[in-house]
PDB file of C-alpha atoms and ligand atoms in Angstrom:
ATOM      1  CA  UNK P 237      20.657  35.383  25.200  1.00  0.00           C
ATOM      2  CA  UNK P 238      23.717  33.245  25.796  1.00  0.00           C
ATOM      3  CA  UNK P 239      26.378  33.294  22.798  1.00  0.00           C
ATOM      4  CA  UNK P 240      24.909  31.509  19.824  1.00  0.00           C
ATOM      5  CA  UNK P 241      27.216  29.677  17.094  1.00  0.00           C
ATOM      6  CA  UNK P 242      25.870  28.754  13.633  1.00  0.00           C
ATOM      7  CA  UNK P 243      24.080  25.443  13.816  1.00  0.00           C
ATOM      8  CA  UNK P 244      25.000  23.854  10.535  1.00  0.00           C
ATOM      9  CA  UNK P 245      28.940  23.285  11.116  1.00  0.00           C
ATOM     10  CA  UNK P 246      30.961  20.815   9.250  1.00  0.00           C
ATOM     11  CA  UNK P 247      30.360  16.924  10.204  1.00  0.00           C
ATOM     12  CA  UNK P 248      33.261  15.909   7.654  1.00  0.00           C
ATOM     13  CA  UNK P 249      37.106  16.436   7.680  1.00  0.00           C
ATOM     14  CA  UNK P 250      39.027  17.781   4.897  1.00  0.00           C
ATOM     15  CA  UNK P 251      40.422  14.552   2.697  1.00  0.00           C
ATOM     16  CA  UNK P 252      39.026  12.411   5.889  1.00  0.00           C
ATOM     17  CA  UNK P 253      41.897  13.751   7.869  1.00  0.00           C
ATOM     18  CA  UNK P 254      41.697  12.991  11.747  1.00  0.00           C
ATOM     19  CA  UNK P 255      40.460  15.526  14.111  1.00  0.00           C
ATOM     20  CA  UNK P 256      42.952  17.820  15.710  1.00  0.00           C
ATOM     21  CA  UNK P 257      43.806  16.741  19.140  1.00  0.00           C
ATOM     22  CA  UNK P 258      44.997  18.960  22.110  1.00  0.00           C
ATOM     23  CA  UNK P 259      46.556  22.224  21.988  1.00  0.00           C
ATOM     24  CA  UNK P 260      49.760  21.413  19.889  1.00  0.00           C
ATOM     25  CA  UNK P 261      48.714  18.704  17.382  1.00  0.00           C
ATOM     26  CA  UNK P 262      51.205  16.470  15.873  1.00  0.00           C
ATOM     27  CA  UNK P 263      50.367  16.975  12.244  1.00  0.00           C
ATOM     28  CA  UNK P 264      52.341  19.837  10.477  1.00  0.00           C
ATOM     29  CA  UNK P 265      49.218  21.268   8.691  1.00  0.00           C
ATOM     30  CA  UNK P 266      45.776  22.150  10.149  1.00  0.00           C
ATOM     31  CA  UNK P 267      42.622  22.948   8.404  1.00  0.00           C
ATOM     32  CA  UNK P 268      39.641  24.822   9.895  1.00  0.00           C
ATOM     33  CA  UNK P 269      36.641  26.120   8.770  1.00  0.00           C
ATOM     34  CA  UNK P 270      35.085  29.824   9.253  1.00  0.00           C
ATOM     35  CA  UNK P 271      31.312  29.398   8.548  1.00  0.00           C
ATOM     36  CA  UNK P 272      30.524  33.114   8.414  1.00  0.00           C
ATOM     37  CA  UNK P 273      28.975  35.085   5.900  1.00  0.00           C
ATOM     38  CA  UNK P 274      27.502  38.170   7.501  1.00  0.00           C
ATOM     39  CA  UNK P 275      29.347  40.689   5.518  1.00  0.00           C
ATOM     40  CA  UNK P 276      28.571  39.959   2.044  1.00  0.00           C
ATOM     41  CA  UNK P 277      27.300  42.591  -0.370  1.00  0.00           C
ATOM     42  CA  UNK P 278      24.775  40.648  -2.221  1.00  0.00           C
ATOM     43  CA  UNK P 279      24.173  36.867  -2.153  1.00  0.00           C
ATOM     44  CA  UNK P 280      24.783  35.203   1.273  1.00  0.00           C
ATOM     45  CA  UNK P 281      25.715  31.469   1.431  1.00  0.00           C
ATOM     46  CA  UNK P 282      29.338  31.332   2.107  1.00  0.00           C
ATOM     47  CA  UNK P 283      28.705  29.989   5.437  1.00  0.00           C
ATOM     48  CA  UNK P 284      28.063  26.642   3.877  1.00  0.00           C
ATOM     49  CA  UNK P 285      31.679  26.703   2.097  1.00  0.00           C
ATOM     50  CA  UNK P 286      33.577  24.686   4.680  1.00  0.00           C
ATOM     51  CA  UNK P 287      31.056  21.857   4.648  1.00  0.00           C
ATOM     52  CA  UNK P 288      30.721  21.817   0.745  1.00  0.00           C
ATOM     53  CA  UNK P 289      34.816  22.141   0.406  1.00  0.00           C
ATOM     54  CA  UNK P 290      35.216  19.160   2.941  1.00  0.00           C
ATOM     55  CA  UNK P 291      32.455  17.032   1.037  1.00  0.00           C
ATOM     56  CA  UNK P 292      34.119  17.673  -2.398  1.00  0.00           C
ATOM     57  CA  UNK P 293      37.498  16.720  -0.963  1.00  0.00           C
ATOM     58  CA  UNK P 294      36.373  13.042  -0.089  1.00  0.00           C
ATOM     59  CA  UNK P 295      36.485  12.727  -4.111  1.00  0.00           C
ATOM     60  CA  UNK P 296      40.190  13.189  -3.920  1.00  0.00           C
ATOM     61  CA  UNK P 297      40.741   9.765  -3.073  1.00  0.00           C
ATOM     62  CA  UNK P 298      44.072   8.934  -1.715  1.00  0.00           C
ATOM     63  CA  UNK P 299      45.085  12.526  -2.505  1.00  0.00           C
ATOM     64  CA  UNK P 300      48.148  11.706  -4.188  1.00  0.00           C
ATOM     65  CA  UNK P 301      49.010  14.785  -6.381  1.00  0.00           C
ATOM     66  CA  UNK P 302      49.824  13.979  -9.918  1.00  0.00           C
ATOM     67  CA  UNK P 303      52.315  16.649 -10.203  1.00  0.00           C
ATOM     68  CA  UNK P 304      54.320  16.559  -6.726  1.00  0.00           C
ATOM     69  CA  UNK P 305      53.812  12.851  -6.273  1.00  0.00           C
ATOM     70  CA  UNK P 306      52.843  13.053  -2.511  1.00  0.00           C
ATOM     71  CA  UNK P 307      49.625  13.047  -0.344  1.00  0.00           C
ATOM     72  CA  UNK P 308      48.814  15.166   2.421  1.00  0.00           C
ATOM     73  CA  UNK P 309      46.816  12.969   4.248  1.00  0.00           C
ATOM     74  CA  UNK P 310      49.305  12.043   6.687  1.00  0.00           C
ATOM     75  CA  UNK P 311      50.425  15.421   7.583  1.00  0.00           C
ATOM     76  CA  UNK P 312      47.229  17.222   8.313  1.00  0.00           C
ATOM     77  CA  UNK P 313      44.590  17.221  10.956  1.00  0.00           C
ATOM     78  CA  UNK P 314      41.313  19.076  10.810  1.00  0.00           C
ATOM     79  CA  UNK P 315      39.968  21.296  13.343  1.00  0.00           C
ATOM     80  CA  UNK P 316      36.486  21.319  12.439  1.00  0.00           C
ATOM     81  CA  UNK P 317      34.729  24.880  11.982  1.00  0.00           C
ATOM     82  CA  UNK P 318      35.326  27.348  14.837  1.00  0.00           C
ATOM     83  CA  UNK P 319      32.553  28.081  17.095  1.00  0.00           C
ATOM     84  CA  UNK P 320      31.862  31.660  16.311  1.00  0.00           C
ATOM     85  CA  UNK P 321      29.152  34.001  17.717  1.00  0.00           C
ATOM     86  CA  UNK P 322      26.337  34.757  15.085  1.00  0.00           C
ATOM     87  CA  UNK P 323      26.186  38.278  15.833  1.00  0.00           C
ATOM     88  CA  UNK P 324      27.891  41.677  14.611  1.00  0.00           C
ATOM     89  CA  UNK P 325      30.981  41.439  12.066  1.00  0.00           C
ATOM     90  CA  UNK P 326      33.089  43.272  14.889  1.00  0.00           C
ATOM     91  CA  UNK P 327      32.309  40.693  17.441  1.00  0.00           C
ATOM     92  CA  UNK P 328      32.734  37.651  15.231  1.00  0.00           C
ATOM     93  CA  UNK P 329      36.277  39.045  14.050  1.00  0.00           C
ATOM     94  CA  UNK P 330      37.378  39.719  17.812  1.00  0.00           C
ATOM     95  CA  UNK P 331      36.216  35.819  18.325  1.00  0.00           C
ATOM     96  CA  UNK P 332      38.030  34.591  15.327  1.00  0.00           C
ATOM     97  CA  UNK P 333      41.115  36.099  16.042  1.00  0.00           C
ATOM     98  CA  UNK P 334      41.367  35.008  19.780  1.00  0.00           C
ATOM     99  CA  UNK P 335      40.651  31.488  18.265  1.00  0.00           C
ATOM    100  CA  UNK P 336      42.815  31.538  15.023  1.00  0.00           C
ATOM    101  CA  UNK P 337      45.814  32.971  16.926  1.00  0.00           C
ATOM    102  CA  UNK P 338      46.881  30.089  19.253  1.00  0.00           C
ATOM    103  CA  UNK P 339      46.068  27.433  16.289  1.00  0.00           C
ATOM    104  CA  UNK P 340      48.656  29.407  14.340  1.00  0.00           C
ATOM    105  CA  UNK P 341      51.266  28.985  17.023  1.00  0.00           C
ATOM    106  CA  UNK P 342      51.309  25.378  16.642  1.00  0.00           C
ATOM    107  CA  UNK P 343      50.643  24.779  13.002  1.00  0.00           C
ATOM    108  CA  UNK P 344      50.432  25.869   9.272  1.00  0.00           C
ATOM    109  CA  UNK P 345      46.712  26.452   8.952  1.00  0.00           C
ATOM    110  CA  UNK P 346      44.514  26.468   5.968  1.00  0.00           C
ATOM    111  CA  UNK P 347      41.159  28.319   6.394  1.00  0.00           C
ATOM    112  CA  UNK P 348      38.004  27.561   4.819  1.00  0.00           C
ATOM    113  CA  UNK P 349      35.497  30.412   4.574  1.00  0.00           C
ATOM    114  CA  UNK P 350      33.055  31.840   4.777  1.00  0.00           C
ATOM    115  CA  UNK P 351      33.287  35.468   3.425  1.00  0.00           C
ATOM    116  CA  UNK P 352      36.325  37.361   2.631  1.00  0.00           C
ATOM    117  CA  UNK P 353      35.819  39.700   5.994  1.00  0.00           C
ATOM    118  CA  UNK P 354      37.370  36.639   7.904  1.00  0.00           C
ATOM    119  CA  UNK P 355      40.770  37.293   6.218  1.00  0.00           C
ATOM    120  CA  UNK P 356      41.133  40.561   8.245  1.00  0.00           C
ATOM    121  CA  UNK P 357      40.959  38.589  11.549  1.00  0.00           C
ATOM    122  CA  UNK P 358      43.429  36.086  10.282  1.00  0.00           C
ATOM    123  CA  UNK P 359      45.997  38.686   9.188  1.00  0.00           C
ATOM    124  CA  UNK P 360      45.756  40.270  12.668  1.00  0.00           C
ATOM    125  CA  UNK P 361      46.419  36.856  14.298  1.00  0.00           C
ATOM    126  CA  UNK P 362      49.311  36.303  11.865  1.00  0.00           C
ATOM    127  CA  UNK P 363      50.820  39.512  12.377  1.00  0.00           C
ATOM    128  CA  UNK P 364      50.691  38.945  16.102  1.00  0.00           C
ATOM    129  CA  UNK P 365      52.181  35.405  15.939  1.00  0.00           C
ATOM    130  CA  UNK P 366      55.094  36.389  13.382  1.00  0.00           C
ATOM    131  CA  UNK P 367      55.699  39.872  14.729  1.00  0.00           C
ATOM    132  CA  UNK P 368      55.793  41.496  11.493  1.00  0.00           C
ATOM    133  CA  UNK P 369      53.746  42.318   8.475  1.00  0.00           C
ATOM    134  CA  UNK P 370      52.659  39.994   6.115  1.00  0.00           C
ATOM    135  CA  UNK P 371      53.301  39.750   2.358  1.00  0.00           C
ATOM    136  CA  UNK P 372      50.134  38.538   0.681  1.00  0.00           C
ATOM    137  CA  UNK P 373      49.272  36.680  -2.377  1.00  0.00           C
ATOM    138  CA  UNK P 374      45.623  37.680  -3.210  1.00  0.00           C
ATOM    139  CA  UNK P 375      43.461  36.019  -5.795  1.00  0.00           C
ATOM    140  CA  UNK P 376      40.103  37.830  -6.424  1.00  0.00           C
ATOM    141  CA  UNK P 377      37.991  39.262  -9.042  1.00  0.00           C
ATOM    142  CA  UNK P 378      37.491  42.208  -6.565  1.00  0.00           C
ATOM    143  CA  UNK P 379      40.360  44.658  -5.257  1.00  0.00           C
ATOM    144  CA  UNK P 380      38.528  44.741  -1.781  1.00  0.00           C
ATOM    145  CA  UNK P 381      40.246  47.967  -1.105  1.00  0.00           C
ATOM    146  CA  UNK P 382      36.881  49.815  -0.437  1.00  0.00           C
ATOM    147  CA  UNK P 383      37.591  52.239   2.521  1.00  0.00           C
ATOM    148  CA  UNK P 384      33.869  51.454   3.406  1.00  0.00           C
ATOM    149  CA  UNK P 385      31.116  49.224   2.991  1.00  0.00           C
ATOM    150  CA  UNK P 386      28.097  51.283   1.954  1.00  0.00           C
ATOM    151  CA  UNK P 387      28.697  53.657   4.927  1.00  0.00           C
ATOM    152  CA  UNK P 388      29.743  51.034   7.369  1.00  0.00           C
ATOM    153  CA  UNK P 389      33.333  50.661   8.296  1.00  0.00           C
ATOM    154  CA  UNK P 390      33.605  47.101   7.345  1.00  0.00           C
ATOM    155  CA  UNK P 391      32.421  44.438   4.952  1.00  0.00           C
ATOM    156  CA  UNK P 392      33.818  41.858   2.803  1.00  0.00           C
ATOM    157  CA  UNK P 393      35.434  44.401   0.373  1.00  0.00           C
ATOM    158  CA  UNK P 394      37.183  46.468   2.925  1.00  0.00           C
ATOM    159  CA  UNK P 395      39.711  43.958   4.530  1.00  0.00           C
ATOM    160  CA  UNK P 396      42.698  45.125   2.080  1.00  0.00           C
ATOM    161  CA  UNK P 397      42.170  48.687   2.986  1.00  0.00           C
ATOM    162  CA  UNK P 398      41.868  47.890   6.836  1.00  0.00           C
ATOM    163  CA  UNK P 399      45.039  45.575   6.789  1.00  0.00           C
ATOM    164  CA  UNK P 400      47.060  48.253   5.324  1.00  0.00           C
ATOM    165  CA  UNK P 401      45.677  51.001   7.554  1.00  0.00           C
ATOM    166  CA  UNK P 402      46.506  48.493  10.565  1.00  0.00           C
ATOM    167  CA  UNK P 403      49.896  47.946   9.258  1.00  0.00           C
ATOM    168  CA  UNK P 404      49.238  44.115   9.226  1.00  0.00           C
ATOM    169  CA  UNK P 405      50.795  43.657   5.625  1.00  0.00           C
ATOM    170  CA  UNK P 406      53.849  45.156   3.719  1.00  0.00           C
ATOM    171  CA  UNK P 407      52.206  47.050   0.741  1.00  0.00           C
ATOM    172  CA  UNK P 408      55.576  46.267  -1.463  1.00  0.00           C
ATOM    173  CA  UNK P 409      54.829  42.340  -0.807  1.00  0.00           C
ATOM    174  CA  UNK P 410      51.039  42.653  -1.545  1.00  0.00           C
ATOM    175  CA  UNK P 411      50.161  40.710  -4.901  1.00  0.00           C
ATOM    176  CA  UNK P 412      46.761  40.938  -6.608  1.00  0.00           C
ATOM    177  CA  UNK P 413      45.711  38.395  -9.226  1.00  0.00           C
ATOM    178  CA  UNK P 414      42.438  38.457 -11.262  1.00  0.00           C
ATOM    179  CA  UNK P 415      41.128  41.672 -10.600  1.00  0.00           C
ATOM    180  CA  UNK P 416      38.199  42.714 -12.736  1.00  0.00           C
ATOM    181  CA  UNK P 417      35.158  44.111 -11.150  1.00  0.00           C
ATOM    182  CA  UNK P 418      33.767  47.333 -11.575  1.00  0.00           C
ATOM    183  CA  UNK P 419      35.278  49.608  -9.042  1.00  0.00           C
ATOM    184  CA  UNK P 420      36.625  53.155  -8.960  1.00  0.00           C
ATOM    185  CA  UNK P 421      39.958  53.893 -10.116  1.00  0.00           C
ATOM    186  CA  UNK P 422      41.135  54.972  -6.761  1.00  0.00           C
ATOM    187  CA  UNK P 423      40.136  51.604  -5.246  1.00  0.00           C
ATOM    188  CA  UNK P 424      41.360  49.605  -8.350  1.00  0.00           C
ATOM    189  CA  UNK P 425      44.825  51.280  -8.131  1.00  0.00           C
ATOM    190  CA  UNK P 426      45.034  51.264  -4.168  1.00  0.00           C
ATOM    191  CA  UNK P 427      47.566  48.398  -4.070  1.00  0.00           C
ATOM    192  CA  UNK P 428      49.743  49.758  -7.061  1.00  0.00           C
ATOM    193  CA  UNK P 429      49.690  53.399  -5.601  1.00  0.00           C
ATOM    194  CA  UNK P 430      51.257  51.799  -2.249  1.00  0.00           C
ATOM    195  CA  UNK P 431      53.927  49.950  -4.214  1.00  0.00           C
ATOM    196  CA  UNK P 432      52.246  46.594  -4.507  1.00  0.00           C
ATOM    197  CA  UNK P 433      51.382  44.944  -7.651  1.00  0.00           C
ATOM    198  CA  UNK P 434      47.696  44.405  -9.276  1.00  0.00           C
ATOM    199  CA  UNK P 435      47.740  41.650 -12.066  1.00  0.00           C
ATOM    200  CA  UNK P 436      44.325  42.285 -13.804  1.00  0.00           C
ATOM    201  CA  UNK P 437      42.489  39.333 -15.601  1.00  0.00           C
ATOM    202  CA  UNK P 438      42.851  41.120 -18.640  1.00  0.00           C
ATOM    203  CA  UNK P 439      46.699  40.898 -18.368  1.00  0.00           C
ATOM    204  CA  UNK P 440      46.432  37.284 -17.766  1.00  0.00           C
ATOM    205  CA  UNK P 441      44.144  36.574 -20.690  1.00  0.00           C
ATOM    206  CA  UNK P 442      45.933  33.885 -22.901  1.00  0.00           C
ATOM    207  CA  UNK P 443      48.476  32.797 -20.634  1.00  0.00           C
ATOM    208  CA  UNK P 444      47.600  29.606 -18.838  1.00  0.00           C
ATOM    209  CA  UNK P 445      50.348  27.053 -18.934  1.00  0.00           C
ATOM    210  CA  UNK P 446      53.287  27.075 -16.357  1.00  0.00           C
ATOM    211  CA  UNK P 447      55.547  28.328 -19.298  1.00  0.00           C
ATOM    212  CA  UNK P 448      53.368  30.888 -20.426  1.00  0.00           C
ATOM    213  CA  UNK P 449      52.997  32.312 -16.717  1.00  0.00           C
ATOM    214  CA  UNK P 450      56.523  31.980 -16.179  1.00  0.00           C
ATOM    215  CA  UNK P 451      57.320  35.777 -16.574  1.00  0.00           C
ATOM    216  CA  UNK P 452      54.438  36.391 -14.234  1.00  0.00           C
ATOM    217  CA  UNK P 453      55.393  33.922 -11.514  1.00  0.00           C
ATOM    218  CA  UNK P 454      58.869  35.171 -11.852  1.00  0.00           C
ATOM    219  CA  UNK P 455      57.966  38.696 -10.989  1.00  0.00           C
ATOM    220  CA  UNK P 456      55.734  37.626  -8.260  1.00  0.00           C
ATOM    221  CA  UNK P 457      58.294  35.471  -6.640  1.00  0.00           C
ATOM    222  CA  UNK P 458      60.866  38.397  -6.939  1.00  0.00           C
ATOM    223  CA  UNK P 459      58.650  40.673  -5.164  1.00  0.00           C
ATOM    224  CA  UNK P 460      57.599  38.233  -2.265  1.00  0.00           C
ATOM    225  CA  UNK P 461      61.188  37.533  -1.906  1.00  0.00           C
ATOM    226  CA  UNK P 462      62.248  41.049  -1.672  1.00  0.00           C
ATOM    227  CA  UNK P 463      59.565  41.917   0.740  1.00  0.00           C
ATOM    228  CA  UNK P 464      61.404  39.552   3.263  1.00  0.00           C
ATOM    229  CA  UNK P 465      58.120  38.851   4.978  1.00  0.00           C
ATOM    230  CA  UNK P 466      56.308  35.879   5.904  1.00  0.00           C
ATOM    231  CA  UNK P 467      53.748  35.040   2.814  1.00  0.00           C
ATOM    232  CA  UNK P 468      49.753  34.391   3.208  1.00  0.00           C
ATOM    233  CA  UNK P 469      47.790  33.258   0.362  1.00  0.00           C
ATOM    234  CA  UNK P 470      43.938  34.307   0.293  1.00  0.00           C
ATOM    235  CA  UNK P 471      41.997  32.960  -2.458  1.00  0.00           C
ATOM    236  CA  UNK P 472      38.558  34.393  -3.005  1.00  0.00           C
ATOM    237  CA  UNK P 473      37.042  31.599  -5.225  1.00  0.00           C
ATOM    238  CA  UNK P 474      35.465  34.444  -7.649  1.00  0.00           C
ATOM    239  CA  UNK P 475      38.918  34.966  -9.069  1.00  0.00           C
ATOM    240  CA  UNK P 476      38.054  32.121 -11.206  1.00  0.00           C
ATOM    241  CA  UNK P 477      35.552  32.459 -14.189  1.00  0.00           C
ATOM    242  CA  UNK P 478      31.722  31.932 -13.128  1.00  0.00           C
ATOM    243  CA  UNK P 479      31.899  29.182 -15.761  1.00  0.00           C
ATOM    244  CA  UNK P 480      34.380  27.348 -13.613  1.00  0.00           C
ATOM    245  CA  UNK P 481      33.200  28.476 -10.250  1.00  0.00           C
ATOM    246  CA  UNK P 482      29.635  29.452 -10.376  1.00  0.00           C
ATOM    247  CA  UNK P 483      28.880  28.874  -6.755  1.00  0.00           C
ATOM    248  CA  UNK P 484      29.659  32.370  -5.299  1.00  0.00           C
ATOM    249  CA  UNK P 485      27.972  35.390  -3.986  1.00  0.00           C
ATOM    250  CA  UNK P 486      29.321  38.078  -6.320  1.00  0.00           C
ATOM    251  CA  UNK P 487      30.542  36.277  -9.797  1.00  0.00           C
ATOM    252  CA  UNK P 488      32.286  38.490 -12.285  1.00  0.00           C
ATOM    253  CA  UNK P 489      32.624  37.345 -15.962  1.00  0.00           C
ATOM    254  CA  UNK P 490      36.086  37.490 -17.765  1.00  0.00           C
ATOM    255  CA  UNK P 491      37.990  35.646 -15.008  1.00  0.00           C
ATOM    256  CA  UNK P 492      40.732  33.091 -14.665  1.00  0.00           C
ATOM    257  CA  UNK P 493      40.265  29.461 -15.415  1.00  0.00           C
ATOM    258  CA  UNK P 494      40.952  26.688 -13.361  1.00  0.00           C
ATOM    259  CA  UNK P 495      44.146  25.788 -15.239  1.00  0.00           C
ATOM    260  CA  UNK P 496      45.386  29.102 -14.721  1.00  0.00           C
ATOM    261  CA  UNK P 497      44.844  29.312 -10.889  1.00  0.00           C
ATOM    262  CA  UNK P 498      46.353  25.823 -10.457  1.00  0.00           C
ATOM    263  CA  UNK P 499      49.451  26.787 -12.560  1.00  0.00           C
ATOM    264  CA  UNK P 500      50.100  29.745 -10.588  1.00  0.00           C
ATOM    265  CA  UNK P 501      49.584  27.710  -7.223  1.00  0.00           C
ATOM    266  CA  UNK P 502      51.690  24.830  -8.441  1.00  0.00           C
ATOM    267  CA  UNK P 503      54.613  27.175  -9.616  1.00  0.00           C
ATOM    268  CA  UNK P 504      54.363  29.564  -6.655  1.00  0.00           C
ATOM    269  CA  UNK P 505      53.499  27.945  -3.592  1.00  0.00           C
ATOM    270  CA  UNK P 506      56.295  25.168  -4.165  1.00  0.00           C
ATOM    271  CA  UNK P 507      58.814  27.807  -4.244  1.00  0.00           C
ATOM    272  CA  UNK P 508      61.187  28.202  -1.140  1.00  0.00           C
ATOM    273  CA  UNK P 509      59.520  31.220   0.142  1.00  0.00           C
ATOM    274  CA  UNK P 510      58.087  31.603   3.733  1.00  0.00           C
ATOM    275  CA  UNK P 511      54.423  30.744   3.098  1.00  0.00           C
ATOM    276  CA  UNK P 512      52.544  30.453   6.641  1.00  0.00           C
ATOM    277  CA  UNK P 513      48.891  29.896   5.713  1.00  0.00           C
ATOM    278  CA  UNK P 514      45.931  30.189   3.307  1.00  0.00           C
ATOM    279  CA  UNK P 515      42.425  30.937   3.168  1.00  0.00           C
ATOM    280  CA  UNK P 516      39.894  30.123   0.511  1.00  0.00           C
ATOM    281  CA  UNK P 517      36.711  31.927   0.827  1.00  0.00           C
ATOM    282  CA  UNK P 518      33.290  32.931  -0.934  1.00  0.00           C
ATOM    283  CA  UNK P 519      32.535  29.446  -1.839  1.00  0.00           C
ATOM    284  CA  UNK P 520      28.715  29.721  -1.738  1.00  0.00           C
ATOM    285  CA  UNK P 521      27.119  26.310  -2.398  1.00  0.00           C
ATOM    286  CA  UNK P 522      23.407  27.625  -2.837  1.00  0.00           C
ATOM    287  CA  UNK P 523      24.573  29.228  -6.196  1.00  0.00           C
ATOM    288  CA  UNK P 524      26.696  26.007  -6.974  1.00  0.00           C
ATOM    289  CA  UNK P 525      25.887  23.814 -10.153  1.00  0.00           C
ATOM    290  CA  UNK P 526      27.267  20.072 -10.072  1.00  0.00           C
ATOM    291  CA  UNK P 527      29.360  21.115  -7.147  1.00  0.00           C
ATOM    292  CA  UNK P 528      31.834  22.698  -9.483  1.00  0.00           C
ATOM    293  CA  UNK P 529      32.894  25.554  -7.198  1.00  0.00           C
ATOM    294  CA  UNK P 530      33.399  23.273  -4.192  1.00  0.00           C
ATOM    295  CA  UNK P 531      35.459  20.853  -6.217  1.00  0.00           C
ATOM    296  CA  UNK P 532      37.994  23.472  -7.617  1.00  0.00           C
ATOM    297  CA  UNK P 533      38.034  25.086  -4.084  1.00  0.00           C
ATOM    298  CA  UNK P 534      39.087  21.615  -2.697  1.00  0.00           C
ATOM    299  CA  UNK P 535      41.633  21.152  -5.322  1.00  0.00           C
ATOM    300  CA  UNK P 536      43.193  24.253  -4.702  1.00  0.00           C
ATOM    301  CA  UNK P 537      43.568  23.899  -1.177  1.00  0.00           C
ATOM    302  CA  UNK P 538      44.795  20.374  -1.667  1.00  0.00           C
ATOM    303  CA  UNK P 539      47.422  21.896  -4.459  1.00  0.00           C
ATOM    304  CA  UNK P 540      48.663  24.375  -1.665  1.00  0.00           C
ATOM    305  CA  UNK P 541      49.123  21.630   0.696  1.00  0.00           C
ATOM    306  CA  UNK P 542      50.867  19.433  -1.672  1.00  0.00           C
ATOM    307  CA  UNK P 543      53.086  22.518  -3.056  1.00  0.00           C
ATOM    308  CA  UNK P 544      54.117  23.390   0.584  1.00  0.00           C
ATOM    309  CA  UNK P 545      55.039  19.696   1.300  1.00  0.00           C
ATOM    310  CA  UNK P 546      57.209  19.243  -1.804  1.00  0.00           C
ATOM    311  CA  UNK P 547      59.046  22.611  -0.782  1.00  0.00           C
ATOM    312  CA  UNK P 548      61.608  22.478   2.190  1.00  0.00           C
ATOM    313  CA  UNK P 549      59.861  23.687   5.691  1.00  0.00           C
ATOM    314  CA  UNK P 550      60.634  27.240   6.107  1.00  0.00           C
ATOM    315  CA  UNK P 551      61.537  28.577   9.429  1.00  0.00           C
ATOM    316  CA  UNK P 552      57.967  30.258   9.603  1.00  0.00           C
ATOM    317  CA  UNK P 553      56.317  26.936   9.452  1.00  0.00           C
TER     318      UNK P 553
HETATM  319 MN1  LIG H 841      37.335  39.143  -2.028  1.00  0.00          MN
HETATM  320 MN1  LIG H 842      35.791  38.763  -4.724  1.00  0.00          MN
END
C-alpha cells in the first residue's frame, strides 16, 4: 500500500494566520501540527490535538496580549499539519525529522502535538540544525525518562531517556517542572542524577504569582543561562491539573494551575535566553470538557509567541 497519512488533518490556521508559503517564509515564527498519537500508554486522541488547539485559538480575537501589549498575528504563518505516515513509531519519527529540519532552518517553529513521542524527532532535528545539544524546559506530570515502553524501545514516556542517550540535550540544562506521577525512583530522579533539575508539582504548591515563583524562575534562568545552549520548551498539557486540562490521555491529579503555568511561561520565555522552539503535546479532545484543555493549550502557545516577541531576537532565531 502507498504511504498513507491521517485523514483528519487541520483545516484551520493558528490565530487565523496565513499559510506558510515557499521554503523560506517571511514570517519569523511558524506553527506546525503533528497529528500523531500512536505511542500513547492508555487513552489515544492526541492526534486530534492540533485541530482543537487551532480551533480554540480563534477565540483570542486580535490576539493582543494583555501583559506584553503586542499581537503575534503579523509575525506568524501556519504550515498546517505535516503529512506523516500512519505506520510505526520509528517510521513516523524518521519522516517527522526529515520534514521538520528544513522548516527549523528558516523559522522559529511552535509544534502542536500529538503525543510526546514526537519531541524526540524535533530534538534530533534541532540538534542537527544548531550543531550542539539543547537545553530543555520540560513541563509534564511525568518524567518521561523510562528506558523502555513496556518492553518496546520507545513510547511517549521514553523520549527524555532517548534524548540523553543520543546526546541531543545537555543534562545540566534540563529542567523538569510539575513532575508527580507514579514512577520508580530511578526514573523520577534520572534528570537530577545527571545534573539537571526536577521541580516537582509538590514543590510548586502554593506558588502561583510571578513574585511567589520568582526564586524558581531565577533558578531556572540561571541554569538555562549556564548551559550556554539553545533552549527548547516542551509543554505536556498534563503538567496542568485535570481540573484545568481534563482532555489528555494520562491525567494526574495534583498538578499545576493555569495561572502557575502562565506565570512561568510569561516570566521565563520573555527573558533574554536563546529559545529556539516549543511544542505543546498530549491535548486529547475526546476527553476534553467545554474545550478547556484546547483553550489553555492555545493560550500557552500564544503566550510563548508573545513573550518571544517581547524579548530581543536571539542569534539562534
Ligand atoms: Mn510527557
Ligand atoms: Mn505527561
